Coordinates of N, CA and C and ligand atoms in Angstrom, one line a residue:
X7 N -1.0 16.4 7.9 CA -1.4 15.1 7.6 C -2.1 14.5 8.8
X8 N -3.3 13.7 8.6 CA -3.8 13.5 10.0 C -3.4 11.8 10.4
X9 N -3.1 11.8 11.6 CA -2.4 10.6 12.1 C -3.4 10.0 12.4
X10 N -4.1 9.2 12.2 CA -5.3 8.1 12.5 C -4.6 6.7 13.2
X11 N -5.2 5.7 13.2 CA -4.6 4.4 13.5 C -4.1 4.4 14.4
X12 N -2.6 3.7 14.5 CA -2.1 3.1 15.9 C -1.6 4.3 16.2
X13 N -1.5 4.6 17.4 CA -0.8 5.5 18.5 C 1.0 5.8 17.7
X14 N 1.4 7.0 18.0 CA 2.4 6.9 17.9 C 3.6 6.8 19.0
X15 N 3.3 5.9 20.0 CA 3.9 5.8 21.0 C 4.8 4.3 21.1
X16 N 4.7 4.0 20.0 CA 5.3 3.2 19.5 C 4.5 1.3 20.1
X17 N 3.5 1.6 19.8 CA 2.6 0.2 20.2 C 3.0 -0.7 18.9
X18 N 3.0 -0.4 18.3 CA 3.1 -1.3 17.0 C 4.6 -1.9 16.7
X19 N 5.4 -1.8 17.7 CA 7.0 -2.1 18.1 C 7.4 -3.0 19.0
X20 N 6.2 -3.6 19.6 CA 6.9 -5.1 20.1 C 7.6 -5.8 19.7
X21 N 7.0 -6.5 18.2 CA 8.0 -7.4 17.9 C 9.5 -6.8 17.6
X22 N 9.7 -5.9 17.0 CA 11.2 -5.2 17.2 C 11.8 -5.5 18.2
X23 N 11.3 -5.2 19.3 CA 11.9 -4.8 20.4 C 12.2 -6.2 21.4
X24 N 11.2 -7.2 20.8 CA 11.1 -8.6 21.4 C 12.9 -9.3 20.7
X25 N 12.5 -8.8 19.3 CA 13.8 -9.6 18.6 C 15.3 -9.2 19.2
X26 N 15.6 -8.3 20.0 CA 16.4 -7.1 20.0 C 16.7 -7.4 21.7
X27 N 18.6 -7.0 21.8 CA 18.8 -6.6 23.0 C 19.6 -5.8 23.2
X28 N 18.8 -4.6 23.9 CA 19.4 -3.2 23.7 C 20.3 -3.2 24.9
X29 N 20.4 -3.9 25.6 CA 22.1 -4.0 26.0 C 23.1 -4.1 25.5
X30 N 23.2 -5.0 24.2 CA 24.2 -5.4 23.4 C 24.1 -5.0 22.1
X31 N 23.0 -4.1 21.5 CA 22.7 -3.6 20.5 C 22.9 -2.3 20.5
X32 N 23.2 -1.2 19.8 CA 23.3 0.5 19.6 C 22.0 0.5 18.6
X33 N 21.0 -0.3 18.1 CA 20.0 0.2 17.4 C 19.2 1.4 18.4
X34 N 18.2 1.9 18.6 CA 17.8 2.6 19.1 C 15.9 1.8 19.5
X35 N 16.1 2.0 20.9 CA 14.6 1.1 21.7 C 13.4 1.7 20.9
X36 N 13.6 2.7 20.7 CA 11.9 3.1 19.4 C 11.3 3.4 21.4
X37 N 11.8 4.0 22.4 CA 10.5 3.7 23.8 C 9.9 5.1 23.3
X38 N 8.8 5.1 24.2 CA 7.3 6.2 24.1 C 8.5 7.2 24.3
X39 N 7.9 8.4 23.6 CA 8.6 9.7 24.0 C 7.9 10.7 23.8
X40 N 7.9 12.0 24.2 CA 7.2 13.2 23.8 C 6.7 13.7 22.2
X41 N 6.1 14.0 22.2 CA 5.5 14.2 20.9 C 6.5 14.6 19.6
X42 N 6.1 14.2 18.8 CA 7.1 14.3 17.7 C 6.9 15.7 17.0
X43 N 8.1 16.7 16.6 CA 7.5 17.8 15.9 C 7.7 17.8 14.6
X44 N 6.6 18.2 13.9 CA 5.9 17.9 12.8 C 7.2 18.5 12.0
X45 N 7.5 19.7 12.1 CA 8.2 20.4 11.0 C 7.3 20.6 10.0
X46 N 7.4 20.3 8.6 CA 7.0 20.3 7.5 C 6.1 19.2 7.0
X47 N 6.0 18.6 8.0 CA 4.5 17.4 8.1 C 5.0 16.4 7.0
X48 N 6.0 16.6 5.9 CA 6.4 14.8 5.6 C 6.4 13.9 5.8
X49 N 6.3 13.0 5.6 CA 6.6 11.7 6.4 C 8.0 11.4 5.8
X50 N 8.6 10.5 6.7 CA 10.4 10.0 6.0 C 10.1 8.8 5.6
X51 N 11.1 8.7 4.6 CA 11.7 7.5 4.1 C 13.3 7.6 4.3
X52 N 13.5 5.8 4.2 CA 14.9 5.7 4.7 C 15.3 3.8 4.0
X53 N 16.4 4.2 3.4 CA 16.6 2.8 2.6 C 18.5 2.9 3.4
X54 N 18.4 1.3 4.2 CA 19.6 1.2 4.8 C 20.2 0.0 4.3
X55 N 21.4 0.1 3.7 CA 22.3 -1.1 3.2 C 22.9 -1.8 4.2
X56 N 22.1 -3.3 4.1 CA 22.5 -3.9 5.4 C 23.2 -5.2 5.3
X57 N 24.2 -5.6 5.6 CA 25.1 -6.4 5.6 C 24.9 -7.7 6.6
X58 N 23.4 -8.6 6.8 CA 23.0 -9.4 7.7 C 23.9 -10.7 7.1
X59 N 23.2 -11.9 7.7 CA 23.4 -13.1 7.1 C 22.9 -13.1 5.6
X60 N 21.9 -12.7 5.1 CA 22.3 -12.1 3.8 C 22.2 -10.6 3.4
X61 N 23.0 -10.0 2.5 CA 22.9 -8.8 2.0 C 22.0 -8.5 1.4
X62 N 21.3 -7.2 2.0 CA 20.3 -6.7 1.7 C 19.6 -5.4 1.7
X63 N 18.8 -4.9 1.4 CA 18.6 -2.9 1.6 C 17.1 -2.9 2.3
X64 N 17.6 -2.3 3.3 CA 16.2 -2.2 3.9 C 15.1 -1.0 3.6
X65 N 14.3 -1.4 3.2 CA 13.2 0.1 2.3 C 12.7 0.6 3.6
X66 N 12.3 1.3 3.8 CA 11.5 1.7 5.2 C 10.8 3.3 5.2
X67 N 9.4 2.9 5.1 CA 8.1 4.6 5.4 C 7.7 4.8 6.1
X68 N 7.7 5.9 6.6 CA 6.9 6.4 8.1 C 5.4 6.4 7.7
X69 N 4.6 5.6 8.5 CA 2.7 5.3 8.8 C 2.7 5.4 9.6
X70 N 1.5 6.4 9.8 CA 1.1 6.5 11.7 C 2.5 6.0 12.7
X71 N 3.5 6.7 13.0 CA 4.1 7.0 13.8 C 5.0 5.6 13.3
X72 N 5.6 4.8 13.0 CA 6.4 3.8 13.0 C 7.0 3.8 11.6
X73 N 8.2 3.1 11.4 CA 8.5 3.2 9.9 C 8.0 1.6 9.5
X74 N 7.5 1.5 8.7 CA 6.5 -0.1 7.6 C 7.9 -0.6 6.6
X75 N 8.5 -1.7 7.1 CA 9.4 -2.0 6.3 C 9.6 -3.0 5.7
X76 N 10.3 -2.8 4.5 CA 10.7 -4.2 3.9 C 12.1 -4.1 3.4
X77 N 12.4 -5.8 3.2 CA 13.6 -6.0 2.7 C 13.9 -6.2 1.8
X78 N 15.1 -5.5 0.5 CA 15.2 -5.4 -0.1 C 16.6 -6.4 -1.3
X79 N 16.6 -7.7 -1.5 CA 18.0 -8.0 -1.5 C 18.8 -7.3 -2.8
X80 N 17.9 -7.0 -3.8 CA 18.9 -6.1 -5.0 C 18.6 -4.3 -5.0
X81 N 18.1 -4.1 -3.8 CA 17.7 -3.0 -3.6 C 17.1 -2.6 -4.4
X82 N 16.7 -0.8 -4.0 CA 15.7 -0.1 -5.2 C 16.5 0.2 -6.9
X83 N 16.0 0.2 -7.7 CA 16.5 0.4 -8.9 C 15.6 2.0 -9.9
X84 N 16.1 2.4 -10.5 CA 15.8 3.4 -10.9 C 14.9 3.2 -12.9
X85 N 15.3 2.1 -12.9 CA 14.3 1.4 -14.2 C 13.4 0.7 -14.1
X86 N 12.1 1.3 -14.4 CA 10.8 0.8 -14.4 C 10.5 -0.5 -15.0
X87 N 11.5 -0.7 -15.5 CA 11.4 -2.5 -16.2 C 11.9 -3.5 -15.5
X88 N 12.7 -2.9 -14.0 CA 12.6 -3.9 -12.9 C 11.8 -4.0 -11.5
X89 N 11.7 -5.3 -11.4 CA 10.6 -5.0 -10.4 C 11.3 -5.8 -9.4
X90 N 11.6 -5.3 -7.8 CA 12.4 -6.0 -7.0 C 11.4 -6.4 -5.8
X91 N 12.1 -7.5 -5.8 CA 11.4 -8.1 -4.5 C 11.3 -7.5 -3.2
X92 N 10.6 -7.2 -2.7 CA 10.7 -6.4 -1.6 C 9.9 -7.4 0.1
X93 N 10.1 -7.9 0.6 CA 9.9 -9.0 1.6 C 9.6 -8.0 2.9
X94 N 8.2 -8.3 3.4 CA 8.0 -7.5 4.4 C 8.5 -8.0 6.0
X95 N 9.3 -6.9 6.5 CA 9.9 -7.1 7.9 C 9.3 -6.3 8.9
X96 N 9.5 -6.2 10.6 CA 8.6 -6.1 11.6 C 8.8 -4.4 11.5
X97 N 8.3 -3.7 12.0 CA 7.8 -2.2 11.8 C 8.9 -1.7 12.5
X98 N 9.9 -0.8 12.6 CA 10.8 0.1 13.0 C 10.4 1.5 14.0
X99 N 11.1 1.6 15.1 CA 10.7 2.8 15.2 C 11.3 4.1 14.8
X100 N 10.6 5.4 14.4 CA 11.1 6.6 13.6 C 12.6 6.9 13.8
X101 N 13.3 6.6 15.3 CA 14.6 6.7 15.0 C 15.2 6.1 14.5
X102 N 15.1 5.1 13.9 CA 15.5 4.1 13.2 C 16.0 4.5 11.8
X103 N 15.3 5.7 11.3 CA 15.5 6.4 10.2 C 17.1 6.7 10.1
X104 N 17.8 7.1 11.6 CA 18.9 7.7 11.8 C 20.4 7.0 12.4
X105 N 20.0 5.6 12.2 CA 20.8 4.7 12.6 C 21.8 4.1 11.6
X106 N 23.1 4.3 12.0 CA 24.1 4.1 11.1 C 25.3 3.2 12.0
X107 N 25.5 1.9 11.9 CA 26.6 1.3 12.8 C 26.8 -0.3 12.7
X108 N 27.1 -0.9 13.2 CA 27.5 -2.8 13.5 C 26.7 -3.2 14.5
X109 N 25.6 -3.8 14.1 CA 25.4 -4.5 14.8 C 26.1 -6.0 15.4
X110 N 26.6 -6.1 16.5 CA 27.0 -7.2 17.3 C 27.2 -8.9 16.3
X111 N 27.7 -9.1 15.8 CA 27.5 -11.0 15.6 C 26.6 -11.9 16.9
X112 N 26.2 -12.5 16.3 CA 25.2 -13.2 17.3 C 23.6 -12.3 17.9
X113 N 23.4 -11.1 17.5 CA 22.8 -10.3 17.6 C 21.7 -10.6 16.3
X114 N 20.2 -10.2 16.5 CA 19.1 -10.1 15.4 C 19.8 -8.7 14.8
X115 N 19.9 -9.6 13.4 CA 20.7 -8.6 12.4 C 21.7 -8.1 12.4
X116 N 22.4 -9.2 12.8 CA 24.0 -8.9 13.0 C 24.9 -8.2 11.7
X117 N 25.9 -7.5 11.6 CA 26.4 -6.9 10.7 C 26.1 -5.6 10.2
X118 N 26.6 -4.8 9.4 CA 26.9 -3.5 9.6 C 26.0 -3.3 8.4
X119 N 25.2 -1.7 8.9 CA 24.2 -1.0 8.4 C 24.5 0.6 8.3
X120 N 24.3 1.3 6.8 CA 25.0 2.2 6.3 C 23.9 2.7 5.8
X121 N 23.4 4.1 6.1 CA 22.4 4.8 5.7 C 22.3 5.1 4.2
X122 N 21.9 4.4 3.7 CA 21.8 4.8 2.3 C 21.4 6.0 1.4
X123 N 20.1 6.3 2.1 CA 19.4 7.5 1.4 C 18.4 7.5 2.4
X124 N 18.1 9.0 2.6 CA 17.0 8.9 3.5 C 16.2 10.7 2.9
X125 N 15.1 10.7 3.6 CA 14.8 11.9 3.0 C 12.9 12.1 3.0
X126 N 12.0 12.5 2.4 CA 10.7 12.5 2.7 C 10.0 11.8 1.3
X127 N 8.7 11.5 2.0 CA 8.0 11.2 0.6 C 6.7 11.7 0.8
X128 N 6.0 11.7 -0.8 CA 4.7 12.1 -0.6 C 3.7 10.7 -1.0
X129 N 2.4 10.7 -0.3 CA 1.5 9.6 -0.4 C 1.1 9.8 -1.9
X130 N 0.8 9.1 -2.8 CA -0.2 9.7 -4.4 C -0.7 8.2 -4.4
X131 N -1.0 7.6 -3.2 CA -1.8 6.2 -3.5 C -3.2 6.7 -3.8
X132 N -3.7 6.0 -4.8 CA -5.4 6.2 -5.3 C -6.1 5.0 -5.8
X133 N -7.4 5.3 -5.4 CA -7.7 4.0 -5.8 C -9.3 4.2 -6.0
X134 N -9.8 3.6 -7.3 CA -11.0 4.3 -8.6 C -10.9 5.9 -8.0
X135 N -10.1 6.6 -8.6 CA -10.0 7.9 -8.2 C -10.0 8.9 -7.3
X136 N -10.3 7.9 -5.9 CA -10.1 8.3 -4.7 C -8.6 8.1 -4.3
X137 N -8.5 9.1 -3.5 CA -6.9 9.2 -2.6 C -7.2 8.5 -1.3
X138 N -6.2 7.4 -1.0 CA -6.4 6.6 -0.1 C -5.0 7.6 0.9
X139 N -4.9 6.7 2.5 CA -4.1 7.0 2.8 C -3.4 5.7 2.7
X140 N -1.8 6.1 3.4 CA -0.8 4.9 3.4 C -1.3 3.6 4.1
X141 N -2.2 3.8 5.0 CA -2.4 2.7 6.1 C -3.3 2.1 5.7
X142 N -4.6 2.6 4.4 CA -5.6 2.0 3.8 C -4.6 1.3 2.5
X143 N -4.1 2.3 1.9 CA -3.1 1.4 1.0 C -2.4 0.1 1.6
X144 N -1.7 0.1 1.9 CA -1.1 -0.9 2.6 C -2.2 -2.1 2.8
X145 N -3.0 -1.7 3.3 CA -4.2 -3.2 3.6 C -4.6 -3.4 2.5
X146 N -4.9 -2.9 1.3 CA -5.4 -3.5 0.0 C -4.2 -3.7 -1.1
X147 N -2.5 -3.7 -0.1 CA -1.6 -4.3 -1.4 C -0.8 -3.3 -2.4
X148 N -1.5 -2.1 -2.2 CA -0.8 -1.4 -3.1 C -1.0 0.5 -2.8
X149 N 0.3 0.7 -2.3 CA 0.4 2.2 -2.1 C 1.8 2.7 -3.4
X150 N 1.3 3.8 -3.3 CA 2.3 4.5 -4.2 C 2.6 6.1 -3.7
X151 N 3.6 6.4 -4.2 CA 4.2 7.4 -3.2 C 5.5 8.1 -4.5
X152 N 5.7 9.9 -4.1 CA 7.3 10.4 -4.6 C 8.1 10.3 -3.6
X153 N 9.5 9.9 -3.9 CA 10.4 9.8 -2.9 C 11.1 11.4 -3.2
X154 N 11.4 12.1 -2.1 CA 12.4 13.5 -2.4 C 13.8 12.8 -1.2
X155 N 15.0 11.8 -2.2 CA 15.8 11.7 -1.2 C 17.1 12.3 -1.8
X156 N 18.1 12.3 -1.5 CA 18.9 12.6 -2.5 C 20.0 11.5 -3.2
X157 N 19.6 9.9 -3.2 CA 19.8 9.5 -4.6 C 18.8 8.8 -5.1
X158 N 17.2 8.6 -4.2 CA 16.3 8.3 -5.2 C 15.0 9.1 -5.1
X159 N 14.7 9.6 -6.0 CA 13.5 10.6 -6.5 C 12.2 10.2 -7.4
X160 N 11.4 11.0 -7.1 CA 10.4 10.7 -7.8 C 9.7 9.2 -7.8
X161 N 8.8 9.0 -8.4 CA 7.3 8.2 -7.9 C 8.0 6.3 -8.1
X162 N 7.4 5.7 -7.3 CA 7.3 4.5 -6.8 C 6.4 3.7 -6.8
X163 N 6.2 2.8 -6.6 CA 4.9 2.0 -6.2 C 5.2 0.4 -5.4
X164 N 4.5 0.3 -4.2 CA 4.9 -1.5 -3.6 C 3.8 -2.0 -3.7
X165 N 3.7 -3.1 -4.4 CA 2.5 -3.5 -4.7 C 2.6 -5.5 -4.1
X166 N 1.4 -5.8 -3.3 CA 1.4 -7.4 -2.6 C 1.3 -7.9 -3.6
X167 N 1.9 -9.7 -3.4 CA 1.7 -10.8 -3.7 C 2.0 -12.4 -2.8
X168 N 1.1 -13.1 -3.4 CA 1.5 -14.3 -2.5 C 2.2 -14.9 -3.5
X169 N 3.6 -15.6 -3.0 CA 4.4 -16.5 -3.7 C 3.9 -17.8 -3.5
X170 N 5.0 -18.3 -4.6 CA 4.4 -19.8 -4.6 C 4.1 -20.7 -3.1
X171 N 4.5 -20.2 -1.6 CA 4.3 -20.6 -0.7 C 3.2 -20.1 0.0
X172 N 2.5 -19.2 -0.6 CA 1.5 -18.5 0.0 C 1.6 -17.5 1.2
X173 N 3.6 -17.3 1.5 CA 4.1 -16.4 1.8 C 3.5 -14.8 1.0
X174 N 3.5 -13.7 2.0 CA 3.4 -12.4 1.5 C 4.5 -11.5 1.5
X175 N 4.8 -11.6 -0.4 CA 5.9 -10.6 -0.4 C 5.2 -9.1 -1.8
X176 N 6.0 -8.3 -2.0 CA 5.7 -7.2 -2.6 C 6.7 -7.1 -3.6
X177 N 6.6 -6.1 -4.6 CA 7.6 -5.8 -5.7 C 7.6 -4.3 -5.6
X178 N 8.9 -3.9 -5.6 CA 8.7 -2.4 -5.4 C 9.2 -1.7 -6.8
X179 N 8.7 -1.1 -7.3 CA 9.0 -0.6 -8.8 C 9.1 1.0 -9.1
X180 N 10.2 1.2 -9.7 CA 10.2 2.7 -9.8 C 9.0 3.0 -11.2
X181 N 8.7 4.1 -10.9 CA 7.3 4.4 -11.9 C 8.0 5.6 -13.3
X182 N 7.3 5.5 -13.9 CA 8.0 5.9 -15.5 C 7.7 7.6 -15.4
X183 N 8.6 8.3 -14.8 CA 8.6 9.5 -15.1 C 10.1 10.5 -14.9
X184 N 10.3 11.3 -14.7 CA 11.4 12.3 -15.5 C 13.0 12.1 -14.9
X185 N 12.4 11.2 -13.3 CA 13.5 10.5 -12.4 C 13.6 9.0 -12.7
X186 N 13.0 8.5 -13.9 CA 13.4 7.3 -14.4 C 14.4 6.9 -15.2
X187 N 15.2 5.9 -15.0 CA 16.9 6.0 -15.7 C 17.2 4.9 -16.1
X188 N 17.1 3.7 -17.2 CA 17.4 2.8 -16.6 C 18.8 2.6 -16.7
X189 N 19.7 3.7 -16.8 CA 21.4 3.4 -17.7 C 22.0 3.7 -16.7
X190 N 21.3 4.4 -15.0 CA 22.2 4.6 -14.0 C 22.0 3.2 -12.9
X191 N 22.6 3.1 -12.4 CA 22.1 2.0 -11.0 C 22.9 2.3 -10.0
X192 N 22.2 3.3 -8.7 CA 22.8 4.2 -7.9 C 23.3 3.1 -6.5
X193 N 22.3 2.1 -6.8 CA 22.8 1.1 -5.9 C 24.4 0.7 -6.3
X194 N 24.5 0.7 -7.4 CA 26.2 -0.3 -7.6 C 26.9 1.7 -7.7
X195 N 26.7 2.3 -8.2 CA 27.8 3.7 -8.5 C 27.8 4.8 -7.5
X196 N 26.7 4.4 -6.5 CA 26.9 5.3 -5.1 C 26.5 4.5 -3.6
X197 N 27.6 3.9 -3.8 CA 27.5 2.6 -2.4 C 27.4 3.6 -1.0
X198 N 28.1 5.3 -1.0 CA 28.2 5.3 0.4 C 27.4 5.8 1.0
X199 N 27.2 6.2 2.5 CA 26.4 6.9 3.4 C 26.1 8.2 2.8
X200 N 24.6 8.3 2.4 CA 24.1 9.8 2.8 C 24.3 10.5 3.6
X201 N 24.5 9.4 4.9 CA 24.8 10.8 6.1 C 25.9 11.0 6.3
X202 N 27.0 10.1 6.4 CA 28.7 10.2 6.4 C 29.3 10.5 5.7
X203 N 29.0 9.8 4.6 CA 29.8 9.9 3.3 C 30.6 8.0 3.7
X204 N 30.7 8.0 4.6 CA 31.6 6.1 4.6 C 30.9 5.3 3.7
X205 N 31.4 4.3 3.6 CA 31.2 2.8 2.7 C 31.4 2.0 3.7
X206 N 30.9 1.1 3.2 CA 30.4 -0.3 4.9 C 32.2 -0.3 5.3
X207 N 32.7 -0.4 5.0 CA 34.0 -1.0 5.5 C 34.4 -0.4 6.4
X208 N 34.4 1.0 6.1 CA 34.5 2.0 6.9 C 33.7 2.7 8.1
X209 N 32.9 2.0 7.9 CA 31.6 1.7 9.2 C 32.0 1.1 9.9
X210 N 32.3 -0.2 9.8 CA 32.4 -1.8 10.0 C 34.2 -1.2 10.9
X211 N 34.8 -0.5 10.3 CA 36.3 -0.7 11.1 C 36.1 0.4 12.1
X212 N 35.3 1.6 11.9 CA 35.2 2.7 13.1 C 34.8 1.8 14.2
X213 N 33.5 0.6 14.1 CA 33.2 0.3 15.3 C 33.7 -1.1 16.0
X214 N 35.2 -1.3 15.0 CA 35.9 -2.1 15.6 C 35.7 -3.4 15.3
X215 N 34.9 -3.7 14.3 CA 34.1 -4.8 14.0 C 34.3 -5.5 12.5
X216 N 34.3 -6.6 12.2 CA 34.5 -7.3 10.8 C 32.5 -6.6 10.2
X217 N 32.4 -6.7 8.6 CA 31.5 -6.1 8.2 C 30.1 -7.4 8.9
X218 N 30.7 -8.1 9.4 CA 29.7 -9.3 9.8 C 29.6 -9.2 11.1
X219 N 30.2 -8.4 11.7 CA 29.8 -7.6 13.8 C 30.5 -8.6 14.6
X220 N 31.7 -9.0 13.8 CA 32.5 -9.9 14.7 C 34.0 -8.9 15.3
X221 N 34.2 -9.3 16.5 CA 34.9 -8.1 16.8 C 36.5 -8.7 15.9
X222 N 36.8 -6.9 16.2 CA 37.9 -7.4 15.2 C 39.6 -6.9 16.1
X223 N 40.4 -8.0 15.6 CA 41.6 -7.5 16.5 C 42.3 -8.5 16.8
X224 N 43.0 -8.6 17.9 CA 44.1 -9.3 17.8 C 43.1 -10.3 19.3
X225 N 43.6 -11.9 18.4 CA 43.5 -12.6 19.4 C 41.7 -12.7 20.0
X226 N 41.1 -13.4 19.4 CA 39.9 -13.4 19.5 C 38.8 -12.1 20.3
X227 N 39.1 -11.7 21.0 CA 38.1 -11.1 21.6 C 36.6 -11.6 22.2
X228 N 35.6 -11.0 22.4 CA 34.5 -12.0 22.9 C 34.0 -12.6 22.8
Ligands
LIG314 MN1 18.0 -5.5 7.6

């Protein structure tokens, strides 16, 4: 796949990194690092259940070197007859895919984050019969993609809108094919970590912390 656009040295990661203090945070800095190896030239996807000031799943696709994310509050759904709000947030960096822990109370995005699903996807954005890429998609509103994760599969699509504020948000919709279900909902019947196997609680108490990143214990703490 050819990498065009921004650098992947993580230039497109300021504001992350502005919001964020990696003193007091375990997210991971996204800083420049040696070249990334390709492996099998995928790109990842990664949907993280995140327990902020409000509850919410964060969708997130690797573009030219950064993951393009948005927030999700009823997460992805596997029935093509729902369409979820998907609110776009500041770009991630690739490690970001592999971050599982509490963030801090009083911290940007305080509260505990549980890898949900994570795994590769393929681009099938097109547009009058031309194959766009993800970074052209994106600028005209509407990319579409197969997800290969192991609890969501097959085709998708995030498509812009301005709300009644003239705010820019998107709808992310599962697309009508052989991984469409609408009688399962993997968000409520498979709450835990892809990568651990935990459920937030159990996240939330390894790092010592209420599911809200307040420490937890006897007698206030910090
Ligand atoms: Mn979040």
């Amino acid at each position: 796949m050819e990498r065009g656009g921004r650098p992947a040295d993580g230039a497109g990661l300021a504001e992350y990194r502005r919001k964020r203090d990696f003193d007091r945070t375990r997210e991971p800095e996204g800083a420049p690092r040696r070249k990334r190896r390709r492996g099998r030239g995928e790109p990842v996807f990664v949907v993280q259940h995140h327990i902020a000031r409000r509850e919410h799943y964060d969708f997130r696709l690797e573009v030219d070197g950064v993951l393009k994310s948005w927030a999700v509050p009823k997460g992805p759904s596997t029935d093509p007859s729902e369409r979820r709000l998907a609110v776009p947030t500041e770009d991630h960096p690739l490690d970001y895919a592999e971050f599982e822990g509490t963030i801090p109370a009083g911290e940007y995005g305080g509260g505990t984050v549980l890898l949900w699903d994570t795994g590769t996807y393929t681009n099938t954005t097109a547009k009058k019969g031309r194959e766009l890429t993800m970074a052209e998609g994106l600028a005209h509103g509407h990319v579409s993609f197969l997800l290969h994760g192991e609890k969501l599969s097959g085709g998708y699509a995030l498509n812009r809108f301005r709300g009644g504020d003239g705010e820019e948000a998107w709808l992310l919709v599962k697309e009508k094919d052989a991984a469409a279900d609408p009688r399962t909902d993997p968000v409520a019947s498979r709450p835990e970590s892809v990568r651990t196997g935990r459920v937030l609680t159990e996240i939330a108490d390894d790092d010592g912390r209420t599911l809200h990143g307040r420490p937890r214990g006897s007698g206030g703490g910090r």
